[in-house]
Amino acid sequence: MKNKIVKNLKNLIIDYDNNLLKFKDILDKLKKIDIEK
């Protein structure tokens, strides 16, 4: 049971990291669009 919780936690952290990266990517694109206006 404890192993399952640890595994789920690790997956959550990985997902969180991936979402942060996507978010940064989107922010960068928005900034570029702003600059090009």
C-alpha positions as a printed NumPy array, in Angstrom:
array([[  0.   ,   0.   ,   0.   ],
       [  2.734,   2.44 ,   0.937],
       [  4.61 ,   1.717,  -2.302],
       [  1.502,   2.538,  -4.287],
       [  1.185,   5.92 ,  -2.556],
       [  4.837,   6.738,  -3.198],
       [  4.463,   5.79 ,  -6.854],
       [  1.36 ,   7.966,  -7.194],
       [  3.189,  10.874,  -5.579],
       [  6.087,  10.537,  -8.005],
       [  3.659,  10.491, -10.938],
       [  1.935,  13.592,  -9.613],
       [  5.24 ,  15.421,  -9.338],
       [  6.243,  14.388, -12.866],
       [  2.868,  15.542, -14.209],
       [  3.283,  18.812, -12.364],
       [  6.723,  19.355, -13.887],
       [  5.42 ,  18.573, -17.375],
       [  2.528,  20.984, -16.975],
       [  4.882,  23.702, -15.755],
       [  7.026,  23.217, -18.853],
       [  3.991,  23.445, -21.113],
       [  2.835,  26.545, -19.299],
       [  6.237,  28.215, -19.694],
       [  6.225,  27.303, -23.373],
       [  2.799,  28.901, -23.842],
       [  3.904,  32.003, -21.948],
       [  6.969,  32.324, -24.162],
       [  4.823,  32.073, -27.282],
       [  2.457,  34.728, -25.949],
       [  5.373,  37.042, -25.23 ],
       [  6.702,  36.583, -28.773],
       [  3.281,  37.359, -30.209],
       [  3.143,  40.512, -28.073],
       [  6.545,  41.633, -29.293],
       [  5.608,  41.062, -32.946],
       [  2.523,  43.287, -32.758]])
